[in-house]
């Protein structure tokens, strides 16, 4: 059979709870020779005479079996939770077979039902799936920007695990509504504080709706005042150097950013506005400053900033390679750090170093040249107006060398 003459694969959205199919989808199901789906959905149609293909292993193998059945001229129906094109198997099938080979039958989604139960409009509600995933950055990005998100969960990313992670990153400024077994006889909805949610036992079929309950103590924006953040010393990147450094960094949405020697997080916090929805890994070796860093993430709601208590470069092995690196400190007495940062920096990436000593400037330039990075140096001298008697005087900050370096992009 030619590709054009092969029967289409029918993807049937089964809604929530007990599957309910509209007439066209029910007709496609009745005509199916092969029925594909998770064990729970297959069990909902015990009298269907077709051959059953459970989705219980790697999806490429399932797609191979679908292709074989279709090539043999058999009618295939795939049972999908909710709507197959909404965080479902539809995306995988489209990538393998293309839209011409598929017929989709939409149905109600878990998010739609949860919001209808709660009487909450959801046209402005970000939805994140942590099902089968290990990185919660998309959730943190959604919450940082919108203050709310609906989350598809799984056994590893349960509502309790999500609440625990959010408590560590953002503090107790959110509430969670856990929607369990929607559409089933034992359906349950509970609105809990994060500490309560962190201890909650939940059903396997659970959706979490997270909403901010209090605004950040310090609204996050570019140009944060130097006295806006929690700290107990004067070791931080002041606003003028921060602005020039961030411009040299040129972070873009989705970039992985490292802030090495992050201190209390002034650069990391503002960088998170520029690379969202990507992560910012703020690496600080001093426990006291790291504690301030964690507090500042909570104070500003910069949830995509991940605090890392480690002495670089030893603490960098587990981090994804960066597109952008800022080094505000930690190079003195650590000759292996900058070469390691150059090595880990992704092709086409940028690295910005702040230095105040002429010797540090010279050594940084030598290392960057040895690794083939193109560099530009800006010397920044800023002064601030301070009151004196009935007038103002200028109080100068220490001069700062801002070294911006670019790594050659990969070719081919």
CSV table of C-alpha atoms in Angstrom, one decimal:
chain,number,residue,atom,x,y,z
A,1,UNK,CA,0.0,0.0,0.0
A,2,UNK,CA,1.2,3.5,-0.7
A,3,UNK,CA,1.5,6.0,2.2
A,4,UNK,CA,-1.5,8.0,0.9
A,5,UNK,CA,-3.7,4.9,0.9
A,6,UNK,CA,-2.8,3.7,4.4
A,7,UNK,CA,-5.6,4.1,6.9
A,8,UNK,CA,-5.1,7.0,9.4
A,9,UNK,CA,-4.3,6.5,13.1
A,10,UNK,CA,-7.2,7.7,15.2
A,11,UNK,CA,-6.2,9.4,18.4
A,12,UNK,CA,-9.2,9.4,20.8
A,13,UNK,CA,-9.2,11.8,23.7
A,14,UNK,CA,-11.0,10.0,26.5
A,15,UNK,CA,-11.6,12.9,28.8
A,16,UNK,CA,-11.2,12.4,32.5
A,17,UNK,CA,-12.3,9.7,34.9
A,18,UNK,CA,-14.5,7.1,33.1
A,19,UNK,CA,-13.9,7.6,29.4
A,20,UNK,CA,-16.7,9.3,27.5
A,21,UNK,CA,-16.4,9.5,23.7
A,22,UNK,CA,-18.3,11.8,21.4
A,23,UNK,CA,-20.1,10.0,18.4
A,24,UNK,CA,-17.3,10.4,15.9
A,25,UNK,CA,-14.7,9.1,18.3
A,26,UNK,CA,-16.9,6.2,19.3
A,27,UNK,CA,-17.4,5.2,15.7
A,28,UNK,CA,-13.6,5.2,15.2
A,29,UNK,CA,-13.2,3.0,18.3
A,30,UNK,CA,-15.8,0.6,17.0
A,31,UNK,CA,-14.0,0.2,13.7
A,32,UNK,CA,-10.5,-0.3,15.2
A,33,UNK,CA,-8.7,-3.5,14.6
A,34,UNK,CA,-5.9,-2.5,17.1
A,35,UNK,CA,-6.5,-0.7,20.3
A,36,UNK,CA,-3.6,1.2,21.9
A,37,UNK,CA,-3.4,2.8,25.3
A,38,UNK,CA,-2.4,2.7,28.9
A,39,UNK,CA,-3.6,-0.2,30.9
A,40,UNK,CA,-6.2,1.9,32.8
A,41,UNK,CA,-7.8,3.1,29.5
A,42,UNK,CA,-7.7,-0.3,27.9
A,43,UNK,CA,-9.4,-1.7,30.9
A,44,UNK,CA,-12.3,0.8,30.4
A,45,UNK,CA,-13.3,-1.0,27.2
A,46,UNK,CA,-13.3,-4.7,28.2
A,47,UNK,CA,-15.6,-5.8,25.4
A,48,UNK,CA,-13.7,-4.3,22.5
A,49,UNK,CA,-12.8,-7.2,20.1
A,50,UNK,CA,-9.6,-5.6,18.7
A,51,UNK,CA,-6.0,-6.6,19.4
A,52,UNK,CA,-4.7,-4.7,22.4
A,53,UNK,CA,-1.4,-3.0,22.5
A,54,UNK,CA,-0.6,-1.6,26.0
A,55,UNK,CA,1.6,1.5,26.2
A,56,UNK,CA,3.9,0.1,28.9
A,57,UNK,CA,7.4,0.5,27.5
A,58,UNK,CA,9.5,2.9,25.4
A,59,UNK,CA,7.3,4.9,23.0
A,60,UNK,CA,9.5,4.3,19.9
A,61,UNK,CA,8.7,0.6,20.2
A,62,UNK,CA,5.0,1.4,20.5
A,63,UNK,CA,5.2,3.6,17.4
A,64,UNK,CA,7.0,0.8,15.5
A,65,UNK,CA,4.1,-1.5,16.3
A,66,UNK,CA,1.6,1.2,15.2
A,67,UNK,CA,3.4,1.6,11.9
A,68,UNK,CA,3.4,-2.2,11.3
A,69,UNK,CA,-0.3,-2.4,11.9
A,70,UNK,CA,-1.1,0.5,9.7
A,71,UNK,CA,1.2,-0.9,6.9
A,72,UNK,CA,-0.9,-4.1,7.1
A,73,UNK,CA,-4.0,-2.1,6.5
A,74,UNK,CA,-5.4,-2.3,10.0
A,75,UNK,CA,-7.4,0.4,11.6
A,76,UNK,CA,-5.6,1.7,14.7
A,77,UNK,CA,-7.2,3.7,17.6
A,78,UNK,CA,-5.0,5.2,20.3
A,79,UNK,CA,-6.7,6.0,23.6
A,80,UNK,CA,-5.3,9.2,25.1
A,81,UNK,CA,-5.8,10.7,28.6
A,82,UNK,CA,-7.8,14.0,28.5
A,83,UNK,CA,-7.0,15.4,25.0
A,84,UNK,CA,-4.3,13.7,23.1
A,85,UNK,CA,-2.9,17.1,21.9
A,86,UNK,CA,-2.7,18.7,25.3
A,87,UNK,CA,0.4,17.3,27.1
A,88,UNK,CA,-0.4,14.0,25.7
A,89,UNK,CA,0.8,11.3,23.3
A,90,UNK,CA,-0.2,13.4,20.3
A,91,UNK,CA,3.1,15.3,20.1
A,92,UNK,CA,5.0,12.0,19.9
A,93,UNK,CA,2.8,10.6,17.2
A,94,UNK,CA,3.0,13.8,15.2
A,95,UNK,CA,6.8,13.7,15.3
A,96,UNK,CA,6.8,10.1,14.1
A,97,UNK,CA,3.9,10.0,11.6
A,98,UNK,CA,3.1,13.6,10.6
A,99,UNK,CA,-0.3,15.3,10.7
A,100,UNK,CA,-1.5,13.6,7.4
A,101,UNK,CA,-1.4,10.2,9.0
A,102,UNK,CA,-3.4,11.1,12.1
A,103,UNK,CA,-7.0,12.0,13.0
A,104,UNK,CA,-7.5,13.6,16.4
A,105,UNK,CA,-10.7,13.7,18.5
A,106,UNK,CA,-10.5,16.3,21.2
A,107,UNK,CA,-12.0,15.9,24.7
A,108,UNK,CA,-12.0,17.7,28.0
A,109,UNK,CA,-8.7,18.1,29.9
A,110,UNK,CA,-7.9,17.7,33.6
A,111,UNK,CA,-7.0,21.4,33.8
A,112,UNK,CA,-10.4,22.4,32.4
A,113,UNK,CA,-12.3,20.2,34.8
A,114,UNK,CA,-10.3,21.3,37.8
A,115,UNK,CA,-10.9,24.9,37.0
A,116,UNK,CA,-14.6,24.3,36.4
A,117,UNK,CA,-14.8,22.6,39.8
A,118,UNK,CA,-13.1,25.6,41.4
A,119,UNK,CA,-14.9,28.3,39.4
A,120,UNK,CA,-11.6,29.7,38.2
A,121,UNK,CA,-11.1,31.1,34.7
A,122,UNK,CA,-8.0,29.4,33.2
A,123,UNK,CA,-7.3,31.4,30.0
A,124,UNK,CA,-4.4,33.0,31.9
A,125,UNK,CA,-3.2,29.9,33.7
A,126,UNK,CA,0.1,28.5,32.7
A,127,UNK,CA,0.2,24.7,32.6
A,128,UNK,CA,3.3,22.6,33.3
A,129,UNK,CA,3.8,18.9,33.0
A,130,UNK,CA,6.4,17.3,35.3
A,131,UNK,CA,5.2,13.9,34.3
A,132,UNK,CA,8.3,11.8,33.6
A,133,UNK,CA,10.6,14.8,34.0
A,134,UNK,CA,13.3,15.7,36.4
A,135,UNK,CA,13.7,19.5,35.9
A,136,UNK,CA,11.3,21.7,37.7
A,137,UNK,CA,12.6,24.9,36.1
A,138,UNK,CA,9.6,25.3,33.8
A,139,UNK,CA,7.3,25.3,36.9
A,140,UNK,CA,9.5,27.9,38.7
A,141,UNK,CA,9.5,30.1,35.6
A,142,UNK,CA,5.8,30.0,35.3
A,143,UNK,CA,5.3,30.8,39.0
A,144,UNK,CA,7.9,33.6,38.9
A,145,UNK,CA,6.2,35.2,35.9
A,146,UNK,CA,2.5,34.5,36.5
A,147,UNK,CA,2.2,33.7,40.2
A,148,UNK,CA,0.1,30.6,39.4
A,149,UNK,CA,0.4,27.3,37.5
A,150,UNK,CA,-1.4,24.0,37.0
A,151,UNK,CA,1.0,21.0,37.2
A,152,UNK,CA,0.6,17.5,35.9
A,153,UNK,CA,2.3,15.2,38.4
A,154,UNK,CA,3.6,11.7,38.6
A,155,UNK,CA,5.0,9.4,41.3
A,156,UNK,CA,8.3,11.1,41.5
A,157,UNK,CA,7.0,14.6,41.1
A,158,UNK,CA,4.0,14.2,43.5
A,159,UNK,CA,2.2,17.2,45.0
A,160,UNK,CA,4.2,16.6,48.2
A,161,UNK,CA,7.5,16.6,46.3
A,162,UNK,CA,6.6,19.7,44.4
A,163,UNK,CA,5.5,21.5,47.6
A,164,UNK,CA,8.8,20.5,49.3
A,165,UNK,CA,10.9,21.9,46.3
A,166,UNK,CA,8.9,25.1,46.2
A,167,UNK,CA,9.3,25.6,50.0
A,168,UNK,CA,13.0,25.3,49.6
A,169,UNK,CA,13.1,27.7,46.7
A,170,UNK,CA,10.3,30.2,47.3
A,171,UNK,CA,9.3,29.9,50.9
A,172,UNK,CA,5.8,29.6,52.1
A,173,UNK,CA,4.2,32.2,49.9
A,174,UNK,CA,2.1,29.8,47.8
A,175,UNK,CA,-0.9,27.6,48.4
A,176,UNK,CA,-1.7,24.3,46.5
A,177,UNK,CA,-5.0,22.9,45.5
A,178,UNK,CA,-4.7,19.1,45.0
A,179,UNK,CA,-7.2,17.7,42.6
A,180,UNK,CA,-7.4,13.9,42.8
A,181,UNK,CA,-9.2,11.3,40.7
A,182,UNK,CA,-11.3,13.9,38.9
A,183,UNK,CA,-14.4,12.4,37.3
A,184,UNK,CA,-14.2,9.2,39.4
A,185,UNK,CA,-16.3,8.3,42.4
A,186,UNK,CA,-13.6,9.1,44.9
A,187,UNK,CA,-12.8,12.6,43.4
A,188,UNK,CA,-11.3,15.0,46.0
A,189,UNK,CA,-10.1,18.6,46.0
A,190,UNK,CA,-8.1,20.0,48.8
A,191,UNK,CA,-6.6,23.5,49.2
A,192,UNK,CA,-3.5,23.3,51.4
A,193,UNK,CA,-0.7,25.5,52.6
A,194,UNK,CA,2.7,24.4,51.2
A,195,UNK,CA,3.8,22.8,54.5
A,196,UNK,CA,0.5,20.9,54.6
A,197,UNK,CA,0.9,19.8,51.0
A,198,UNK,CA,4.5,18.7,51.6
A,199,UNK,CA,3.1,16.1,54.0
A,200,UNK,CA,0.0,15.1,52.0
A,201,UNK,CA,-0.6,11.6,50.6
A,202,UNK,CA,-2.3,11.8,47.2
A,203,UNK,CA,-3.7,9.5,44.6
A,204,UNK,CA,-1.7,8.6,41.5
A,205,UNK,CA,-4.1,10.7,39.3
A,206,UNK,CA,-3.5,14.1,40.8
A,207,UNK,CA,-3.3,17.6,39.4
A,208,UNK,CA,-1.8,20.4,41.5
A,209,UNK,CA,-2.9,24.0,41.1
A,210,UNK,CA,-0.4,26.4,42.7
A,211,UNK,CA,-1.2,30.1,43.4
A,212,UNK,CA,0.8,32.8,45.1
A,213,UNK,CA,-0.8,34.0,48.3
A,214,UNK,CA,1.4,37.0,49.0
A,215,UNK,CA,3.4,39.3,46.7
A,216,UNK,CA,7.2,39.2,46.9
A,217,UNK,CA,8.7,41.4,49.6
A,218,UNK,CA,11.0,43.0,47.0
A,219,UNK,CA,9.6,43.3,43.5
A,220,UNK,CA,12.1,41.9,41.1
A,221,UNK,CA,13.3,44.2,38.4
A,222,UNK,CA,16.5,45.3,36.7
A,223,UNK,CA,18.4,47.9,38.6
A,224,UNK,CA,17.6,46.6,42.1
A,225,UNK,CA,18.7,49.1,44.8
A,226,UNK,CA,21.9,48.0,46.6
A,227,UNK,CA,20.1,48.1,49.9
A,228,UNK,CA,17.1,46.1,48.7
A,229,UNK,CA,18.7,42.7,49.4
A,230,UNK,CA,19.6,40.8,52.6
A,231,UNK,CA,23.3,40.8,53.3
A,232,UNK,CA,25.7,41.6,56.2
A,233,UNK,CA,28.8,42.8,54.3
A,234,UNK,CA,29.7,45.1,51.5
A,235,UNK,CA,30.9,42.4,49.1
A,236,UNK,CA,28.5,42.4,46.2
A,237,UNK,CA,28.3,43.7,42.7
A,238,UNK,CA,27.0,47.3,42.9
A,239,UNK,CA,24.2,48.6,40.6
A,240,UNK,CA,26.4,50.4,38.0
A,241,UNK,CA,28.8,47.4,37.6
A,242,UNK,CA,25.8,45.0,37.6
A,243,UNK,CA,24.2,46.9,34.7
A,244,UNK,CA,27.3,46.9,32.6
A,245,UNK,CA,28.1,43.2,33.4
A,246,UNK,CA,24.6,42.1,32.5
A,247,UNK,CA,24.8,44.0,29.2
A,248,UNK,CA,28.1,42.2,28.5
A,249,UNK,CA,26.5,38.9,29.4
A,250,UNK,CA,23.7,39.4,26.9
A,251,UNK,CA,21.6,36.5,28.3
A,252,UNK,CA,18.7,35.4,26.1
A,253,UNK,CA,15.5,33.5,27.0
A,254,UNK,CA,16.2,29.8,27.7
A,255,UNK,CA,19.9,30.2,28.3
A,256,UNK,CA,21.6,28.3,31.1
A,257,UNK,CA,23.4,31.0,33.2
A,258,UNK,CA,26.0,30.4,35.9
A,259,UNK,CA,26.9,33.1,38.5
A,260,UNK,CA,30.2,32.0,40.1
A,261,UNK,CA,30.9,33.6,43.5
A,262,UNK,CA,27.3,34.7,43.6
A,263,UNK,CA,27.5,36.2,47.0
A,264,UNK,CA,24.0,37.3,48.1
A,265,UNK,CA,22.8,37.0,44.5
A,266,UNK,CA,22.5,40.5,43.1
A,267,UNK,CA,23.6,39.5,39.5
A,268,UNK,CA,21.8,36.1,39.5
A,269,UNK,CA,18.5,37.7,40.5
A,270,UNK,CA,18.5,40.2,37.7
A,271,UNK,CA,19.9,37.7,35.2
A,272,UNK,CA,16.8,35.5,35.8
A,273,UNK,CA,14.7,38.3,34.2
A,274,UNK,CA,16.8,38.1,31.1
A,275,UNK,CA,17.1,34.3,30.5
A,276,UNK,CA,13.7,33.2,31.6
A,277,UNK,CA,12.4,30.5,31.3
A,278,UNK,CA,16.0,29.2,31.6
A,279,UNK,CA,17.8,28.5,34.9
A,280,UNK,CA,20.4,30.6,36.8
A,281,UNK,CA,22.8,28.5,38.9
A,282,UNK,CA,24.1,30.8,41.6
A,283,UNK,CA,27.3,29.2,43.1
A,284,UNK,CA,28.5,30.4,46.4
A,285,UNK,CA,31.0,28.7,48.8
A,286,UNK,CA,30.5,30.8,51.9
A,287,UNK,CA,27.6,29.4,54.0
A,288,UNK,CA,26.6,32.8,55.5
A,289,UNK,CA,26.4,34.4,52.0
A,290,UNK,CA,24.6,31.4,50.6
A,291,UNK,CA,22.0,31.8,53.4
A,292,UNK,CA,21.5,35.4,52.3
A,293,UNK,CA,21.2,34.2,48.7
A,294,UNK,CA,18.4,31.8,49.6
A,295,UNK,CA,16.6,34.5,51.5
A,296,UNK,CA,16.9,36.9,48.6
A,297,UNK,CA,15.4,34.4,46.2
A,298,UNK,CA,12.5,34.1,48.5
A,299,UNK,CA,12.2,37.8,49.0
A,300,UNK,CA,12.2,38.6,45.3
A,301,UNK,CA,10.4,35.6,43.9
A,302,UNK,CA,13.2,34.8,41.5
A,303,UNK,CA,12.4,31.1,41.5
A,304,UNK,CA,14.5,30.2,38.5
A,305,UNK,CA,17.6,31.0,40.5
A,306,UNK,CA,19.0,27.8,41.9
A,307,UNK,CA,21.3,28.3,44.9
A,308,UNK,CA,24.3,26.0,45.0
A,309,UNK,CA,26.5,25.9,48.1
A,310,UNK,CA,29.9,24.8,46.7
A,311,UNK,CA,33.4,25.8,46.1
A,312,UNK,CA,33.8,26.0,42.3
A,313,UNK,CA,35.0,24.3,40.2
A,314,UNK,CA,34.4,21.2,42.4
A,315,UNK,CA,30.6,21.9,42.7
A,316,UNK,CA,30.0,22.4,38.9
A,317,UNK,CA,30.1,18.8,37.7
A,318,UNK,CA,26.4,18.1,38.1
A,319,UNK,CA,25.3,21.4,36.4
A,320,UNK,CA,24.4,21.6,32.7
A,321,UNK,CA,26.9,23.4,30.5
A,322,UNK,CA,26.3,27.1,30.6
A,323,UNK,CA,25.5,29.5,27.7
A,324,UNK,CA,26.5,32.4,29.9
A,325,UNK,CA,28.9,32.7,32.9
A,326,UNK,CA,29.4,35.6,35.3
A,327,UNK,CA,32.3,35.6,37.6
A,328,UNK,CA,32.0,38.1,40.4
A,329,UNK,CA,34.7,36.6,42.7
A,330,UNK,CA,36.5,33.5,43.6
A,331,UNK,CA,39.4,33.6,41.1
A,332,UNK,CA,42.1,34.6,43.6
A,333,UNK,CA,44.0,31.6,44.7
A,334,UNK,CA,42.0,29.3,42.5
A,335,UNK,CA,44.0,29.1,39.2
A,336,UNK,CA,42.0,26.1,37.9
A,337,UNK,CA,38.6,27.8,38.0
A,338,UNK,CA,38.7,30.1,34.9
A,339,UNK,CA,40.2,27.4,32.6
A,340,UNK,CA,37.4,25.1,33.7
A,341,UNK,CA,34.8,27.7,33.0
A,342,UNK,CA,36.2,28.3,29.6
A,343,UNK,CA,36.1,24.6,28.9
A,344,UNK,CA,32.5,24.2,30.1
A,345,UNK,CA,31.2,27.3,28.3
A,346,UNK,CA,29.0,26.2,25.4
A,347,UNK,CA,30.1,27.2,21.8
A,348,UNK,CA,28.8,30.6,21.1
A,349,UNK,CA,28.6,31.4,24.8
A,350,UNK,CA,29.7,34.5,26.7
A,351,UNK,CA,31.7,34.9,29.9
A,352,UNK,CA,31.9,38.1,32.0
A,353,UNK,CA,34.5,38.6,34.7
A,354,UNK,CA,34.7,41.5,37.2
A,355,UNK,CA,38.2,42.3,38.5
A,356,UNK,CA,39.5,45.2,40.6
A,357,UNK,CA,43.2,44.5,40.6
A,358,UNK,CA,45.6,45.1,37.7
A,359,UNK,CA,47.2,41.7,38.4
A,360,UNK,CA,43.8,40.0,38.2
A,361,UNK,CA,43.0,41.8,34.9
A,362,UNK,CA,46.3,40.6,33.4
A,363,UNK,CA,45.9,37.0,34.5
A,364,UNK,CA,42.3,36.8,33.3
A,365,UNK,CA,43.2,38.1,29.9
A,366,UNK,CA,46.0,35.6,29.6
A,367,UNK,CA,43.7,32.7,30.4
A,368,UNK,CA,41.0,33.9,28.0
A,369,UNK,CA,43.5,34.3,25.2
A,370,UNK,CA,45.0,30.9,25.8
A,371,UNK,CA,41.5,29.4,25.4
A,372,UNK,CA,40.8,31.3,22.2
A,373,UNK,CA,38.1,33.6,23.6
A,374,UNK,CA,37.7,37.1,22.1
A,375,UNK,CA,37.7,39.7,24.8
A,376,UNK,CA,36.6,43.3,25.4
A,377,UNK,CA,37.5,45.2,28.5
A,378,UNK,CA,35.6,48.1,30.1
A,379,UNK,CA,36.9,50.1,33.0
A,380,UNK,CA,34.0,51.4,35.0
A,381,UNK,CA,34.4,54.3,37.5
A,382,UNK,CA,31.1,55.3,39.1
A,383,UNK,CA,30.4,57.9,41.8
A,384,UNK,CA,27.2,58.5,43.7
A,385,UNK,CA,25.9,61.8,45.1
A,386,UNK,CA,26.0,62.0,48.9
A,387,UNK,CA,24.7,64.8,51.1
A,388,UNK,CA,27.2,67.1,52.7
A,389,UNK,CA,26.2,70.1,54.7
A,390,UNK,CA,23.7,71.9,52.5
A,391,UNK,CA,25.0,70.4,49.3
A,392,UNK,CA,26.1,67.1,47.6
A,393,UNK,CA,29.4,65.5,47.1
A,394,UNK,CA,30.4,62.6,44.8
A,395,UNK,CA,31.5,59.4,46.6
A,396,UNK,CA,33.4,57.2,44.2
A,397,UNK,CA,33.1,53.4,44.1
A,398,UNK,CA,36.2,51.4,43.5
A,399,UNK,CA,37.1,51.2,39.7
A,400,UNK,CA,36.1,47.8,38.2
A,401,UNK,CA,37.4,46.1,35.1
A,402,UNK,CA,34.6,44.3,33.3
A,403,UNK,CA,36.0,41.7,30.9
A,404,UNK,CA,33.5,40.3,28.4
A,405,UNK,CA,34.6,37.3,26.4
A,406,UNK,CA,33.0,35.3,23.6
A,407,UNK,CA,33.6,31.7,22.6
A,408,UNK,CA,33.5,30.8,19.0
A,409,UNK,CA,30.3,29.2,17.8
A,410,UNK,CA,30.2,25.6,16.6
A,411,UNK,CA,30.4,25.1,12.9
A,412,UNK,CA,28.6,22.6,10.7
